[in-house]
Structure formats: structure tokens, C-alpha cells
Short mmCIF file of C-alpha atoms in Angstrom, two decimals:
data_model
loop_
_atom_site.label_atom_id
_atom_site.label_comp_id
_atom_site.label_asym_id
_atom_site.label_seq_id
_atom_site.Cartn_x
_atom_site.Cartn_y
_atom_site.Cartn_z
CA UNK A 14 -69.67 -58.66 -75.05
CA UNK A 15 -67.15 -57.66 -72.14
CA UNK A 16 -68.56 -56.48 -68.86
CA UNK A 17 -68.10 -52.68 -68.06
CA UNK A 18 -65.31 -52.46 -65.50
CA UNK A 19 -66.02 -51.21 -61.86
CA UNK A 20 -64.75 -48.22 -60.92
CA UNK A 21 -62.00 -47.78 -58.24
CA UNK A 22 -64.26 -46.25 -55.80
CA UNK A 23 -66.77 -48.96 -56.14
CA UNK A 24 -64.02 -51.81 -55.59
CA UNK A 25 -62.59 -49.78 -52.76
CA UNK A 26 -65.85 -49.89 -50.92
CA UNK A 27 -66.08 -53.62 -51.05
CA UNK A 28 -62.36 -54.44 -50.65
CA UNK A 29 -60.95 -52.08 -48.14
CA UNK A 30 -57.68 -54.27 -47.57
CA UNK A 31 -56.96 -53.56 -51.21
CA UNK A 32 -55.69 -50.51 -53.19
CA UNK A 33 -54.25 -49.17 -56.45
CA UNK A 34 -57.16 -50.74 -58.55
CA UNK A 35 -56.21 -50.88 -62.18
CA UNK A 36 -58.46 -52.46 -64.92
CA UNK A 37 -56.77 -54.86 -66.82
CA UNK A 38 -59.23 -56.97 -68.82
CA UNK A 39 -62.69 -58.11 -69.17
CA UNK A 40 -64.85 -60.90 -70.58
CA UNK A 41 -68.67 -61.61 -70.73
CA UNK A 42 -68.70 -62.35 -66.96
CA UNK A 43 -65.16 -61.83 -65.54
CA UNK A 44 -63.14 -58.71 -65.07
CA UNK A 45 -59.60 -58.43 -64.01
CA UNK A 46 -57.55 -55.69 -61.94
CA UNK A 47 -54.18 -55.30 -60.72
CA UNK A 48 -54.31 -54.50 -57.06
CA UNK A 49 -52.15 -54.14 -54.18
CA UNK A 50 -52.42 -55.94 -50.84
CA UNK A 51 -51.98 -54.09 -47.55
CA UNK A 52 -48.66 -55.75 -47.15
CA UNK A 53 -47.38 -54.09 -50.50
CA UNK A 54 -47.58 -57.37 -52.49
CA UNK A 55 -49.14 -56.82 -56.05
CA UNK A 56 -51.81 -59.39 -57.07
CA UNK A 57 -54.59 -59.85 -59.51
CA UNK A 58 -58.23 -59.20 -58.59
CA UNK A 59 -60.65 -61.57 -60.70
CA UNK A 60 -64.35 -60.45 -60.25
CA UNK A 61 -67.09 -62.87 -61.81
CA UNK A 62 -70.51 -61.05 -62.33
CA UNK A 63 -72.95 -63.67 -61.59
CA UNK A 64 -76.24 -63.86 -63.43
CA UNK A 65 -79.22 -62.78 -61.26
CA UNK A 66 -81.26 -65.68 -60.24
CA UNK A 67 -84.37 -65.89 -62.29
CA UNK A 68 -87.76 -67.77 -62.12
CA UNK A 69 -87.53 -70.28 -64.70
CA UNK A 70 -85.79 -73.48 -64.12
CA UNK A 71 -83.21 -72.79 -67.04
CA UNK A 72 -82.34 -69.56 -66.02
CA UNK A 73 -81.61 -70.59 -62.34
CA UNK A 74 -79.53 -73.64 -63.76
CA UNK A 75 -77.52 -70.86 -65.81
CA UNK A 76 -76.85 -68.95 -62.42
CA UNK A 77 -75.53 -72.16 -60.75
CA UNK A 78 -73.56 -72.98 -63.83
CA UNK A 79 -71.52 -69.83 -63.78
CA UNK A 80 -71.17 -69.68 -60.00
CA UNK A 81 -70.08 -73.56 -60.17
CA UNK A 82 -67.41 -72.94 -62.82
CA UNK A 83 -65.74 -70.25 -60.77
CA UNK A 84 -65.89 -72.28 -57.58
CA UNK A 85 -64.33 -75.29 -59.36
CA UNK A 86 -61.68 -73.10 -60.91
CA UNK A 87 -60.58 -71.82 -57.46
CA UNK A 88 -60.99 -75.32 -55.95
CA UNK A 89 -58.52 -76.66 -58.44
CA UNK A 90 -56.08 -73.72 -57.98
CA UNK A 91 -56.12 -74.26 -54.12
CA UNK A 92 -54.97 -77.87 -54.24
CA UNK A 93 -52.88 -77.97 -57.40
CA UNK A 94 -49.05 -78.43 -56.63
CA UNK A 95 -47.83 -77.96 -60.09
CA UNK A 96 -45.50 -74.82 -60.31
CA UNK A 97 -46.60 -74.53 -63.80
CA UNK A 98 -50.23 -73.71 -62.84
CA UNK A 99 -51.09 -70.24 -61.51
CA UNK A 100 -51.62 -69.80 -57.60
CA UNK A 101 -54.32 -68.19 -55.43
CA UNK A 102 -53.49 -64.85 -53.81
CA UNK A 103 -54.24 -63.70 -50.21
CA UNK A 104 -57.92 -62.83 -50.71
CA UNK A 105 -59.96 -65.80 -50.32
CA UNK A 106 -62.64 -66.72 -52.73
CA UNK A 107 -66.10 -65.35 -51.68
CA UNK A 108 -69.41 -63.88 -52.75
CA UNK A 109 -69.78 -60.27 -52.77
CA UNK A 110 -72.16 -57.44 -53.95
CA UNK A 111 -70.69 -54.66 -55.86
CA UNK A 112 -72.88 -51.66 -56.84
CA UNK A 113 -75.90 -53.94 -56.69
CA UNK A 114 -74.41 -56.95 -58.68
CA UNK A 115 -73.77 -60.27 -57.43
CA UNK A 116 -70.14 -61.23 -57.91
CA UNK A 117 -67.71 -63.83 -57.00
CA UNK A 118 -64.32 -62.48 -56.15
CA UNK A 119 -60.87 -63.64 -55.31
CA UNK A 120 -57.02 -62.89 -56.14
CA UNK A 121 -54.39 -64.76 -57.90
CA UNK A 122 -50.59 -64.18 -57.79
CA UNK A 123 -49.40 -61.41 -60.22
CA UNK A 124 -46.94 -63.07 -62.63
CA UNK A 125 -44.27 -60.70 -64.18
CA UNK A 126 -43.91 -61.05 -68.02
CA UNK A 127 -46.42 -61.37 -70.58
CA UNK A 128 -48.70 -63.98 -72.20
CA UNK A 129 -47.47 -66.31 -74.96
CA UNK A 130 -49.65 -64.93 -77.70
CA UNK A 131 -48.04 -61.44 -77.20
CA UNK A 132 -44.62 -63.03 -77.34
CA UNK A 133 -45.47 -64.88 -80.56
CA UNK A 134 -47.23 -61.87 -82.14
CA UNK A 135 -44.19 -59.61 -81.39
CA UNK A 136 -41.58 -62.10 -82.52
CA UNK A 137 -38.84 -60.07 -80.73
CA UNK A 138 -35.40 -61.55 -81.15
CA UNK A 139 -36.30 -63.86 -83.84
CA UNK A 140 -37.65 -67.61 -83.80
CA UNK A 141 -37.23 -69.35 -80.27
CA UNK A 142 -34.22 -71.63 -80.12
CA UNK A 143 -34.81 -75.65 -79.52
CA UNK A 144 -34.07 -75.06 -75.62
CA UNK A 145 -36.71 -72.58 -75.47
CA UNK A 146 -39.23 -74.82 -77.23
CA UNK A 147 -38.32 -77.72 -75.16
CA UNK A 148 -38.77 -75.60 -72.09
CA UNK A 149 -42.11 -74.43 -73.05
CA UNK A 150 -43.42 -77.98 -73.82
CA UNK A 151 -41.92 -79.45 -70.71
CA UNK A 152 -43.73 -76.93 -68.49
CA UNK A 153 -47.16 -77.56 -70.26
CA UNK A 154 -46.77 -81.37 -70.14
CA UNK A 155 -45.78 -81.10 -66.51
CA UNK A 156 -48.75 -79.11 -65.63
CA UNK A 157 -51.03 -81.32 -67.59
CA UNK A 158 -49.55 -84.31 -65.64
CA UNK A 159 -50.09 -82.99 -62.26
CA UNK A 160 -53.73 -81.88 -63.24
CA UNK A 161 -54.59 -85.28 -64.49
CA UNK A 162 -52.90 -87.52 -62.12
CA UNK A 163 -53.68 -85.82 -58.93
CA UNK A 164 -56.98 -84.06 -59.68
CA UNK A 165 -58.53 -85.94 -63.00
CA UNK A 166 -58.96 -82.35 -64.30
CA UNK A 167 -58.67 -81.43 -68.13
CA UNK A 168 -57.66 -77.65 -68.48
CA UNK A 169 -59.90 -77.59 -71.99
CA UNK A 170 -58.37 -74.25 -72.89
CA UNK A 171 -54.75 -74.30 -73.21
CA UNK A 172 -53.67 -71.77 -75.70
CA UNK A 173 -50.95 -68.87 -76.00
CA UNK A 174 -53.26 -66.47 -74.52
CA UNK A 175 -53.58 -68.65 -71.24
CA UNK A 176 -49.86 -69.38 -70.91
CA UNK A 177 -47.71 -66.85 -69.04
CA UNK A 178 -44.06 -66.37 -70.04
CA UNK A 179 -42.40 -65.12 -66.81
CA UNK A 180 -39.16 -64.02 -65.85
CA UNK A 181 -38.70 -66.88 -63.40
CA UNK A 182 -36.17 -69.46 -64.27
CA UNK A 183 -38.14 -71.96 -61.91
CA UNK A 184 -41.35 -71.73 -63.56
CA UNK A 185 -40.85 -70.14 -66.88
CA UNK A 186 -44.34 -70.79 -68.29
CA UNK A 187 -47.26 -70.84 -66.27
CA UNK A 188 -50.84 -72.04 -67.31
CA UNK A 189 -53.48 -69.54 -66.15
CA UNK A 190 -57.33 -69.20 -66.52
CA UNK A 191 -58.87 -72.56 -65.68
CA UNK A 192 -62.25 -71.17 -65.99
CA UNK A 193 -63.56 -73.82 -68.16
CA UNK A 194 -61.56 -76.77 -66.63
CA UNK A 195 -63.42 -79.93 -66.51
CA UNK A 196 -63.21 -82.44 -63.56
CA UNK A 197 -64.03 -85.77 -65.33
CA UNK A 198 -64.81 -87.53 -61.51
CA UNK A 199 -68.04 -85.16 -61.28
CA UNK A 200 -70.95 -84.40 -63.20
CA UNK A 201 -70.77 -81.53 -65.69
CA UNK A 202 -71.87 -77.99 -65.15
CA UNK A 203 -73.44 -77.25 -68.66
CA UNK A 204 -76.99 -76.61 -68.78
CA UNK A 205 -77.49 -77.30 -72.38
CA UNK A 206 -75.24 -80.17 -73.34
CA UNK A 207 -75.31 -79.11 -76.96
CA UNK A 208 -73.17 -76.06 -75.76
CA UNK A 209 -69.58 -76.45 -74.71
CA UNK A 210 -66.99 -73.72 -73.84
CA UNK A 211 -64.15 -73.78 -76.14
CA UNK A 212 -61.57 -71.89 -78.33
CA UNK A 213 -62.04 -73.25 -81.65
CA UNK A 214 -58.70 -72.87 -82.94
CA UNK A 215 -57.11 -74.66 -79.84
CA UNK A 216 -59.70 -77.34 -79.24
CA UNK A 217 -58.76 -80.90 -79.92
CA UNK A 218 -60.92 -82.67 -82.72
CA UNK A 219 -62.49 -85.22 -80.44
CA UNK A 220 -63.85 -82.24 -78.48
CA UNK A 221 -66.36 -81.36 -81.36
CA UNK A 222 -68.10 -84.79 -81.01
CA UNK A 223 -71.60 -84.93 -79.24
CA UNK A 224 -70.20 -87.41 -76.78
CA UNK A 225 -66.98 -85.70 -75.92
CA UNK A 226 -67.77 -85.50 -72.20
CA UNK A 227 -67.73 -89.23 -72.03
CA UNK A 228 -64.26 -89.71 -73.41
CA UNK A 229 -62.61 -86.56 -72.48
CA UNK A 230 -58.96 -86.89 -71.06
CA UNK A 231 -55.37 -85.50 -70.85
CA UNK A 232 -54.92 -86.22 -74.29
CA UNK A 233 -56.98 -83.29 -75.44
CA UNK A 234 -54.82 -81.10 -73.26
CA UNK A 235 -51.77 -82.59 -74.79
CA UNK A 236 -53.02 -81.79 -78.34
CA UNK A 237 -53.60 -78.08 -77.29
CA UNK A 238 -49.95 -78.07 -75.60
CA UNK A 239 -48.49 -79.33 -78.97
CA UNK A 240 -50.49 -76.81 -80.84
CA UNK A 241 -49.34 -73.86 -78.68
CA UNK A 242 -45.73 -75.32 -78.94
CA UNK A 243 -45.99 -75.47 -82.74
CA UNK A 244 -47.32 -71.86 -83.24
CA UNK A 245 -44.37 -70.68 -80.64
CA UNK A 246 -41.86 -72.49 -82.73
CA UNK A 247 -43.18 -71.71 -86.14
CA UNK A 248 -44.48 -68.30 -85.65
CA UNK A 249 -47.69 -69.34 -87.18
CA UNK A 250 -50.92 -71.33 -86.36
CA UNK A 251 -50.98 -74.33 -88.69
CA UNK A 252 -54.79 -74.38 -89.14
CA UNK A 253 -55.71 -70.78 -88.80
CA UNK A 254 -56.97 -68.80 -92.04
CA UNK A 255 -58.13 -65.17 -92.17
CA UNK A 256 -61.75 -64.68 -92.37
CA UNK A 257 -62.82 -68.29 -91.46
CA UNK A 258 -65.96 -68.82 -89.89
CA UNK A 259 -66.19 -71.13 -86.57
CA UNK A 260 -67.69 -73.81 -88.96
CA UNK A 261 -64.75 -73.72 -91.29
CA UNK A 262 -62.36 -73.69 -88.46
CA UNK A 263 -64.04 -76.85 -87.15
CA UNK A 264 -63.92 -78.54 -90.34
CA UNK A 265 -60.27 -77.67 -90.53
CA UNK A 266 -59.77 -79.02 -87.04
CA UNK A 267 -61.51 -82.31 -87.90
CA UNK A 268 -60.04 -82.90 -91.41
CA UNK A 269 -57.07 -80.94 -92.03
CA UNK A 270 -53.61 -82.15 -91.26
CA UNK A 271 -51.03 -79.51 -90.05
CA UNK A 272 -47.98 -79.20 -92.16
CA UNK A 273 -45.06 -80.75 -90.32
CA UNK A 274 -43.25 -78.37 -88.00
CA UNK A 275 -40.06 -79.25 -90.06
CA UNK A 276 -41.70 -76.75 -92.92
CA UNK A 277 -41.10 -73.98 -90.78
CA UNK A 278 -38.04 -75.08 -88.63
CA UNK A 279 -36.00 -77.84 -90.30
CA UNK A 280 -33.20 -77.18 -88.21
CA UNK A 281 -34.63 -78.43 -85.00
CA UNK A 282 -33.92 -82.07 -83.84
CA UNK A 283 -35.91 -84.89 -85.34
CA UNK A 284 -37.08 -85.86 -82.03
CA UNK A 285 -38.54 -82.63 -81.19
CA UNK A 286 -40.18 -81.93 -84.53
CA UNK A 287 -41.60 -85.63 -84.60
CA UNK A 288 -42.95 -85.29 -80.94
CA UNK A 289 -44.81 -82.16 -81.75
CA UNK A 290 -46.09 -83.42 -84.82
CA UNK A 291 -47.45 -86.52 -82.85
CA UNK A 292 -49.30 -84.66 -80.38
CA UNK A 293 -51.12 -82.99 -83.07
CA UNK A 294 -52.65 -86.52 -84.56
CA UNK A 295 -56.28 -86.26 -85.18
CA UNK A 296 -56.96 -89.50 -83.04
CA UNK A 297 -56.20 -89.12 -79.59
CA UNK A 298 -55.41 -92.77 -79.35
CA UNK A 299 -52.19 -91.85 -81.80
CA UNK A 300 -50.88 -89.29 -79.68
CA UNK A 301 -48.17 -89.93 -77.13
CA UNK A 302 -49.72 -91.20 -74.08
CA UNK A 303 -47.03 -91.57 -71.43
CA UNK A 304 -46.40 -88.11 -70.19
CA UNK A 305 -43.25 -89.26 -68.18
CA UNK A 306 -41.67 -90.62 -71.35
CA UNK A 307 -42.61 -87.25 -73.15
CA UNK A 308 -40.78 -85.26 -70.18
CA UNK A 309 -37.78 -87.68 -70.75
CA UNK A 310 -37.57 -86.79 -74.35
CA UNK A 311 -37.37 -83.08 -73.80
CA UNK A 312 -35.26 -82.79 -70.77
#
């Protein structure tokens, strides 16, 4: 259930250097606001409500899990050099107490444009051109390449809602929300190993397996990038069905082969259609593995 937003007065008391607090969205723990820095720069304020430490070992572990995830997210953003990953803003990450609630807060750059899910939903201007489809896939693969090569990080939640379509020709699509990103070089943060944060319709099939943490790699992100590109190109998600439960969705993800992209966009070049289709292979070993080669195919 989404958190109730803090009021502008509550926020102003804690963040005196910020103004113009405008609530944007909220999840179970995180709330997002548009704000203005003292120098006039518009940014995005992110506030994560931290569970109050409890007496039991598991409750304390849950608190540390949530804190660890947000700290990991901002640590990745602070060092990631890809222009296709969102950047931190001027307010450094720090712990705060807002109206008696322990929180962790920081700002990110404000990107002009809208998320790709909205672009797909509106469908304004008709289906995207092949050049636009290639641009999206190129930005996503470039971001995945840097996250994996430089940081051994898997985003884990690439989907149209976490891809921002900007008005900047130098970075037309930018990955946001690394809240459940996974660093394969350090121990996991999940308290109950049977739980895993994910978005069912965009998770790679191997992520459903019990031992997915031992085998996780950039190939799972490539699958999600291919799926997001397919949906952008075709205007439909190849596995989504109205009314499906999560269990039915998992079965589709594991067993159902997506229709070839050519069913919806036969006019697109063979190279691009086959590349997107191959990225959606159920077996990660059958997906393209050389990201430099992928980029050369869509340049």
C-alpha cells in the first residue's frame, strides 16, 4: 500500500535548502517529490521511510535490508558513468527524521519527458520508426554494459515504467530506479531467501528459480531490455493477459514463447527483429552475450 505523502510544511522543516515541494508518486516505502534547489535547479527528492527497528532478530534484519537497498542504490548512482543511467542530484544521501518517521533522503536529477510506459500507452504519432527502436535498445544495452562491466551490477527491474524518454538527443532514454539492483560481488540483502523483489511481467525466466542469486548476470537485464523494446515496437506486451494472476504470469514467463516481433512489425529489418527475438530466449545461454556486438548491430 502506498505511503501517505509528507506535507510541504513537514518537508520544508527538514530540508530548508529546498522549496516548491510537489508530490509525484509513492510506493510502499518510497515517496517522490519535485523540488527546487536554492540555485533554481529543479530536482527530484526521494524519501524512503525506514521500518522502525524492532526487538526481534527478523524485524531488525528487515530494517537493515531496506536501509541497505537504498544505500546500495545511491552508491551505484554515485559512481556509474553511463549517461543512460539517472544521476544523483545536489542533496547528498543522508538519514533524516520527518514528523517522527526515520527516513533516508536524497535528490536525483529531474529528467524532462515521460516514462516509456506512458509513451507506449498513449501511442501518439503511430508506431515508432526502426531508428527509434534501435535508439531505445542501444541506450538500454549501453547502460547494462556499464553496470555489469564496471560494477558487476544487475538492474533487475528494467521495464517501460523505469525507462525515461527524454528530450535530450545525447541521452534519449535513461534508466531510473535502481532500488532492487543486485551487486553480484557482495552478499544479498534479502532477509527471507524465498522472497525476491521483482516485476512479474518483466522478469527473466531464470529469475523464478530458487537458486537465481547464484547464477544471476547481465543476461537477465538483456532479456528485460529486449522485452521493453519489443513492447515499444509492437505496442503490446507479448506475454501479458488481462486478469492473469502472478502464478499464471510466472507460467507464461517460463513456458510461453513470445510471438516473433515480425507478427506486429514485419517491415522492420531482419537484423533488428531477430535480435529482439533472440534476447527473449528462455535459456539465458541462447541470448546474445557480447554486448559490444549487439551495439554494433544496431548502430
